[in-house]
């Protein structure tokens, strides 16, 4: 068990039900029906890690309702540690209605007023689990309201003090923030705590209000103490920036059905490899980093070929197959 704990990735934040239209390319109002899919970026990442045989835990709160129990059962079925999970009798599990446009991109409408995930308190945190993390991964949705924001800050500090690597994927969801500026300020308020940050090209544009394909614009997000900044460019692959080197790794051409969870598949695959590295740091070896990013890009691509996030998360063998067929 001790060796398991060494490689534990603890994912903190929200898990919810995504209602995805059963027909692509229509508005929510026009959709004749919806498919119920588990979602929530930190939970998707936790499952992405176990799909590769890694060791992950999820920390968050659910409504003590059928949807909440269904979601926790999905975590258990996927071998995600749920020792940090709580149920709230007085609040509901969050819901999101997701529109799939004809190009596979998404629009969101959320039901959280307040949902159980927002009501997690610092006192409810399973600190022993958090302190066992080799990597502590989180987003920005848990920063939007109290008491969850304070719980997030306390968990982050406990993980850092215990020696964990802090991994941040802001996952901008504008409808959840009071305003665009509030989102920018909130997301940047914890920016300089992370060791590793992953952002999409769209998020670079949003956060910097500049051209996301200009490296100088991207590097305005760099700070002393960051070990790796990754920018995902959709089907084009990703770009990486460390203090010593930078570059890009190409993506894979697949038949995209739904981009939901692609970024989480990418992050989960990457963190799985980072957690498994025993000697040295992946962030300092460009050759090893590029191999890891090839694998992560393949996982992100495969995740777009099926509807929903968790059902579309690939195994390592699927990624290896895509990489070798593309060579």
Short mmCIF file of C-alpha atoms in Angstrom, two decimals:
data_model
loop_
_atom_site.label_atom_id
_atom_site.label_comp_id
_atom_site.label_asym_id
_atom_site.label_seq_id
_atom_site.Cartn_x
_atom_site.Cartn_y
_atom_site.Cartn_z
CA UNK A 1 0.00 0.00 0.00
CA UNK A 2 2.85 2.39 0.81
CA UNK A 3 4.05 2.30 -2.81
CA UNK A 4 0.49 3.10 -3.95
CA UNK A 5 0.45 6.17 -1.73
CA UNK A 6 3.70 7.42 -3.25
CA UNK A 7 2.00 7.68 -6.66
CA UNK A 8 -1.39 8.93 -5.51
CA UNK A 9 -2.96 11.77 -7.49
CA UNK A 10 -5.65 13.55 -5.47
CA UNK A 11 -8.19 15.47 -7.58
CA UNK A 12 -10.17 18.18 -5.80
CA UNK A 13 -13.38 19.88 -6.89
CA UNK A 14 -16.70 19.15 -8.56
CA UNK A 15 -18.41 16.18 -10.11
CA UNK A 16 -21.82 16.64 -11.69
CA UNK A 17 -24.30 15.25 -14.18
CA UNK A 18 -23.98 16.52 -17.74
CA UNK A 19 -27.18 16.31 -19.77
CA UNK A 20 -25.99 16.03 -23.38
CA UNK A 21 -28.48 16.34 -26.29
CA UNK A 22 -29.04 13.03 -28.08
CA UNK A 23 -28.85 14.97 -31.37
CA UNK A 24 -25.76 17.05 -32.25
CA UNK A 25 -25.97 20.56 -33.62
CA UNK A 26 -29.21 21.71 -31.95
CA UNK A 27 -29.89 24.19 -29.17
CA UNK A 28 -31.03 23.03 -25.74
CA UNK A 29 -34.56 24.15 -26.56
CA UNK A 30 -34.63 22.21 -29.83
CA UNK A 31 -33.12 19.00 -28.42
CA UNK A 32 -35.70 16.18 -28.33
CA UNK A 33 -33.92 14.36 -25.50
CA UNK A 34 -30.79 14.22 -23.35
CA UNK A 35 -28.26 11.56 -22.44
CA UNK A 36 -27.20 11.57 -18.80
CA UNK A 37 -23.41 11.62 -18.51
CA UNK A 38 -21.13 11.96 -15.49
CA UNK A 39 -18.97 15.09 -15.72
CA UNK A 40 -16.88 17.59 -13.76
CA UNK A 41 -13.27 18.14 -14.78
CA UNK A 42 -11.44 17.05 -11.58
CA UNK A 43 -13.49 13.83 -11.43
CA UNK A 44 -12.86 13.16 -15.13
CA UNK A 45 -9.12 13.49 -14.49
CA UNK A 46 -9.31 11.08 -11.52
CA UNK A 47 -10.98 8.44 -13.72
CA UNK A 48 -8.61 9.12 -16.64
CA UNK A 49 -5.71 8.21 -14.31
CA UNK A 50 -7.21 4.92 -13.13
CA UNK A 51 -8.05 3.96 -16.74
CA UNK A 52 -4.28 3.78 -17.28
CA UNK A 53 -3.76 1.71 -14.13
CA UNK A 54 -2.78 4.74 -12.02
CA UNK A 55 -3.82 5.56 -8.46
CA UNK A 56 -6.21 8.49 -7.90
CA UNK A 57 -8.59 9.85 -5.28
CA UNK A 58 -11.41 12.36 -5.57
CA UNK A 59 -12.16 14.94 -2.87
CA UNK A 60 -15.53 16.69 -3.10
CA UNK A 61 -19.13 16.85 -1.95
CA UNK A 62 -22.32 15.48 -3.48
CA UNK A 63 -26.00 15.86 -2.79
CA UNK A 64 -27.41 12.96 -0.78
CA UNK A 65 -29.63 12.20 -3.78
CA UNK A 66 -29.84 9.57 -6.49
CA UNK A 67 -27.55 11.50 -8.82
CA UNK A 68 -24.93 11.99 -6.09
CA UNK A 69 -24.87 8.30 -5.20
CA UNK A 70 -24.79 7.37 -8.89
CA UNK A 71 -21.72 9.56 -9.43
CA UNK A 72 -19.85 8.17 -6.42
CA UNK A 73 -20.69 4.64 -7.63
CA UNK A 74 -19.11 5.55 -10.99
CA UNK A 75 -15.94 6.67 -9.18
CA UNK A 76 -15.87 3.37 -7.24
CA UNK A 77 -16.50 1.31 -10.40
CA UNK A 78 -13.48 3.05 -11.91
CA UNK A 79 -11.29 2.30 -8.87
CA UNK A 80 -11.05 5.93 -7.76
CA UNK A 81 -10.45 6.27 -3.99
CA UNK A 82 -13.53 7.95 -2.42
CA UNK A 83 -12.24 8.40 1.15
CA UNK A 84 -12.46 12.17 0.60
CA UNK A 85 -16.08 12.15 -0.60
CA UNK A 86 -19.00 13.57 1.43
CA UNK A 87 -22.77 13.77 1.01
CA UNK A 88 -24.91 16.80 1.91
CA UNK A 89 -28.50 16.13 2.99
CA UNK A 90 -29.61 19.70 2.32
CA UNK A 91 -28.18 20.43 -1.14
CA UNK A 92 -28.51 18.82 -4.54
CA UNK A 93 -25.86 17.39 -6.82
CA UNK A 94 -24.97 19.90 -9.55
CA UNK A 95 -26.41 19.52 -13.05
CA UNK A 96 -25.25 20.97 -16.37
CA UNK A 97 -27.06 20.99 -19.69
CA UNK A 98 -24.48 20.89 -22.48
CA UNK A 99 -25.21 21.90 -26.08
CA UNK A 100 -23.18 20.13 -28.73
CA UNK A 101 -22.83 22.43 -31.71
CA UNK A 102 -22.44 20.83 -35.14
CA UNK A 103 -18.63 21.25 -34.88
CA UNK A 104 -18.56 19.27 -31.62
CA UNK A 105 -17.89 22.35 -29.47
CA UNK A 106 -20.00 22.95 -26.36
CA UNK A 107 -22.13 25.51 -24.57
CA UNK A 108 -23.18 25.08 -20.93
CA UNK A 109 -26.19 25.86 -18.77
CA UNK A 110 -25.68 25.07 -15.08
CA UNK A 111 -28.04 24.26 -12.20
CA UNK A 112 -26.15 25.05 -8.97
CA UNK A 113 -27.88 27.30 -6.46
CA UNK A 114 -26.01 26.28 -4.40
CA UNK A 115 -25.12 22.68 -5.25
CA UNK A 116 -23.47 20.37 -2.73
CA UNK A 117 -19.97 20.71 -4.24
CA UNK A 118 -20.01 24.44 -3.39
CA UNK A 119 -20.70 23.72 0.29
CA UNK A 120 -17.58 21.69 1.12
CA UNK A 121 -15.92 23.18 4.22
CA UNK A 122 -12.32 23.10 5.40
CA UNK A 123 -13.35 21.09 8.48
CA UNK A 124 -14.74 18.33 6.24
CA UNK A 125 -11.49 17.75 4.33
CA UNK A 126 -9.81 14.34 4.65
CA UNK A 127 -6.40 15.84 5.37
CA UNK A 128 -4.57 12.52 5.75
CA UNK A 129 -5.62 11.56 2.21
CA UNK A 130 -4.58 14.97 0.84
CA UNK A 131 -1.20 14.79 2.59
CA UNK A 132 -0.52 11.42 0.93
CA UNK A 133 -0.77 12.89 -2.57
CA UNK A 134 2.26 12.87 -4.84
CA UNK A 135 0.23 15.25 -7.05
CA UNK A 136 -2.67 17.46 -5.95
CA UNK A 137 -4.79 18.48 -8.94
CA UNK A 138 -7.55 21.13 -9.02
CA UNK A 139 -9.48 23.57 -11.19
CA UNK A 140 -10.97 27.01 -10.61
CA UNK A 141 -14.70 26.29 -10.23
CA UNK A 142 -14.11 25.46 -6.55
CA UNK A 143 -12.82 29.04 -6.08
CA UNK A 144 -16.06 30.77 -7.05
CA UNK A 145 -17.93 30.72 -3.74
CA UNK A 146 -17.42 30.17 -0.03
CA UNK A 147 -17.12 27.88 1.87
CA UNK A 148 -15.62 25.80 -0.95
CA UNK A 149 -12.99 28.42 -1.78
CA UNK A 150 -11.54 28.28 1.76
CA UNK A 151 -11.60 24.48 1.65
CA UNK A 152 -9.75 24.60 -1.69
CA UNK A 153 -7.08 26.95 -0.31
CA UNK A 154 -6.60 24.81 2.83
CA UNK A 155 -6.33 21.59 0.83
CA UNK A 156 -3.82 23.15 -1.53
CA UNK A 157 -1.67 24.37 1.37
CA UNK A 158 -1.80 20.99 3.16
CA UNK A 159 -0.76 19.18 -0.03
CA UNK A 160 2.07 21.64 -0.74
CA UNK A 161 3.34 21.48 2.88
CA UNK A 162 3.38 17.67 2.62
CA UNK A 163 5.55 17.87 -0.50
CA UNK A 164 3.00 17.30 -3.26
CA UNK A 165 3.30 18.70 -6.76
CA UNK A 166 0.44 21.16 -7.40
CA UNK A 167 -1.34 20.75 -10.75
CA UNK A 168 -3.80 23.39 -12.00
CA UNK A 169 -6.18 23.27 -14.95
CA UNK A 170 -8.39 26.38 -14.62
CA UNK A 171 -11.13 25.01 -16.88
CA UNK A 172 -12.79 28.37 -17.55
CA UNK A 173 -16.60 28.13 -17.30
CA UNK A 174 -17.78 31.73 -17.68
CA UNK A 175 -21.50 31.15 -16.91
CA UNK A 176 -20.53 30.19 -13.33
CA UNK A 177 -18.69 33.41 -12.52
CA UNK A 178 -20.36 36.77 -11.74
CA UNK A 179 -18.50 38.43 -14.64
CA UNK A 180 -15.61 37.89 -17.05
CA UNK A 181 -13.32 40.01 -14.91
CA UNK A 182 -14.31 38.12 -11.77
CA UNK A 183 -13.36 34.90 -13.60
CA UNK A 184 -10.00 36.32 -14.67
CA UNK A 185 -9.23 37.62 -11.16
CA UNK A 186 -10.40 34.42 -9.46
CA UNK A 187 -8.44 32.13 -11.76
CA UNK A 188 -5.28 34.24 -11.43
CA UNK A 189 -5.64 34.56 -7.62
CA UNK A 190 -4.01 31.13 -7.11
CA UNK A 191 -1.89 31.10 -10.29
CA UNK A 192 1.46 31.38 -8.54
CA UNK A 193 0.87 28.39 -6.24
CA UNK A 194 1.05 25.76 -9.00
CA UNK A 195 4.04 23.70 -10.14
CA UNK A 196 2.29 22.67 -13.34
CA UNK A 197 -0.45 24.54 -15.25
CA UNK A 198 -2.43 23.40 -18.29
CA UNK A 199 -4.52 25.89 -20.27
CA UNK A 200 -6.25 25.70 -23.64
CA UNK A 201 -5.53 28.18 -26.44
CA UNK A 202 -8.98 29.73 -25.79
CA UNK A 203 -8.12 30.13 -22.09
CA UNK A 204 -4.82 31.84 -22.95
CA UNK A 205 -6.79 34.29 -25.11
CA UNK A 206 -9.30 34.87 -22.30
CA UNK A 207 -6.73 35.30 -19.51
CA UNK A 208 -4.23 37.47 -21.43
CA UNK A 209 -6.65 39.15 -23.86
CA UNK A 210 -3.87 38.60 -26.41
CA UNK A 211 -3.02 36.25 -29.28
CA UNK A 212 -2.78 32.71 -27.81
CA UNK A 213 -0.50 31.53 -30.66
CA UNK A 214 2.15 34.13 -29.85
CA UNK A 215 4.69 32.61 -27.45
CA UNK A 216 5.40 35.98 -25.84
CA UNK A 217 1.70 36.27 -24.95
CA UNK A 218 1.71 32.75 -23.49
CA UNK A 219 4.86 33.51 -21.52
CA UNK A 220 3.15 36.47 -19.86
CA UNK A 221 1.48 33.67 -17.82
CA UNK A 222 4.86 32.27 -16.74
CA UNK A 223 6.22 33.01 -13.28
CA UNK A 224 9.38 32.13 -11.36
CA UNK A 225 8.66 28.85 -9.57
CA UNK A 226 6.45 27.33 -12.27
CA UNK A 227 7.96 24.09 -13.60
CA UNK A 228 5.80 23.51 -16.67
CA UNK A 229 3.16 25.44 -18.60
CA UNK A 230 1.19 23.46 -21.20
CA UNK A 231 -1.10 24.99 -23.81
CA UNK A 232 -3.48 22.63 -25.61
CA UNK A 233 -4.33 23.61 -29.20
CA UNK A 234 -7.16 21.17 -29.89
CA UNK A 235 -6.51 18.81 -32.79
CA UNK A 236 -3.22 20.62 -33.48
CA UNK A 237 -1.68 19.13 -30.33
CA UNK A 238 0.02 21.14 -27.59
CA UNK A 239 2.85 23.51 -26.74
CA UNK A 240 5.11 23.22 -23.71
CA UNK A 241 7.14 25.81 -21.83
CA UNK A 242 9.68 25.21 -19.05
CA UNK A 243 12.41 27.49 -17.73
CA UNK A 244 14.97 25.74 -20.00
CA UNK A 245 13.12 24.79 -23.17
CA UNK A 246 9.92 25.12 -25.15
CA UNK A 247 8.35 23.37 -28.12
CA UNK A 248 5.27 21.80 -29.63
CA UNK A 249 3.98 18.25 -30.04
CA UNK A 250 1.54 17.53 -32.87
CA UNK A 251 -1.94 16.11 -32.36
CA UNK A 252 -3.78 13.20 -33.97
CA UNK A 253 -6.44 13.25 -36.65
CA UNK A 254 -9.64 11.49 -35.51
CA UNK A 255 -13.35 11.70 -36.25
CA UNK A 256 -14.53 14.15 -33.56
CA UNK A 257 -18.01 13.61 -32.16
CA UNK A 258 -17.85 15.50 -28.84
CA UNK A 259 -14.96 17.47 -27.35
CA UNK A 260 -16.29 17.07 -23.75
CA UNK A 261 -13.56 15.68 -21.52
CA UNK A 262 -10.77 15.83 -24.11
CA UNK A 263 -8.70 18.21 -21.97
CA UNK A 264 -9.32 16.02 -18.91
CA UNK A 265 -8.23 12.89 -20.82
CA UNK A 266 -5.06 14.79 -21.78
CA UNK A 267 -4.37 15.97 -18.21
CA UNK A 268 -5.14 12.57 -16.66
CA UNK A 269 -2.80 10.77 -19.07
CA UNK A 270 -0.06 13.29 -18.43
CA UNK A 271 -0.42 13.20 -14.62
CA UNK A 272 -0.46 9.39 -14.72
CA UNK A 273 3.02 9.50 -16.29
CA UNK A 274 4.29 12.26 -13.97
CA UNK A 275 3.12 10.25 -10.94
CA UNK A 276 4.84 7.11 -12.20
CA UNK A 277 8.26 8.76 -12.66
CA UNK A 278 10.41 7.56 -9.78
CA UNK A 279 13.75 9.18 -10.58
CA UNK A 280 14.27 12.81 -11.59
CA UNK A 281 11.67 15.14 -13.07
CA UNK A 282 9.85 14.85 -16.36
CA UNK A 283 9.81 18.65 -16.46
CA UNK A 284 13.60 18.76 -16.92
CA UNK A 285 14.03 16.07 -19.59
CA UNK A 286 12.70 17.34 -22.91
CA UNK A 287 12.82 13.95 -24.65
CA UNK A 288 10.83 12.24 -21.90
CA UNK A 289 8.42 15.18 -21.71
CA UNK A 290 7.73 14.99 -25.45
CA UNK A 291 6.99 11.24 -25.21
CA UNK A 292 4.57 11.90 -22.33
CA UNK A 293 2.85 14.66 -24.32
CA UNK A 294 2.51 12.41 -27.38
CA UNK A 295 0.68 9.92 -25.16
CA UNK A 296 -1.47 12.68 -23.59
CA UNK A 297 -2.34 14.11 -27.04
CA UNK A 298 -3.43 10.65 -28.22
CA UNK A 299 -5.65 10.24 -25.14
CA UNK A 300 -7.20 13.68 -25.68
CA UNK A 301 -7.90 12.85 -29.35
CA UNK A 302 -9.53 9.47 -28.59
CA UNK A 303 -11.76 11.11 -25.96
CA UNK A 304 -13.39 13.23 -28.71
CA UNK A 305 -14.55 10.18 -30.68
CA UNK A 306 -17.37 9.27 -28.25
CA UNK A 307 -20.10 11.27 -26.50
CA UNK A 308 -19.67 12.26 -22.86
CA UNK A 309 -16.48 12.61 -20.82
CA UNK A 310 -15.99 9.53 -18.61
CA UNK A 311 -17.44 7.01 -21.11
CA UNK A 312 -15.01 8.33 -23.74
CA UNK A 313 -11.83 8.15 -21.61
CA UNK A 314 -9.30 5.82 -23.27
CA UNK A 315 -7.01 3.11 -21.93
CA UNK A 316 -3.24 3.24 -22.43
CA UNK A 317 -3.38 0.50 -25.08
CA UNK A 318 -5.86 2.53 -27.17
CA UNK A 319 -3.47 5.51 -27.06
CA UNK A 320 -0.46 3.39 -27.98
CA UNK A 321 -2.41 1.96 -30.92
CA UNK A 322 -3.31 5.45 -32.20
CA UNK A 323 0.29 6.63 -31.86
CA UNK A 324 1.71 3.62 -33.73
CA UNK A 325 -0.92 3.80 -36.49
CA UNK A 326 -0.14 7.51 -36.96
CA UNK A 327 3.60 6.84 -37.25
#
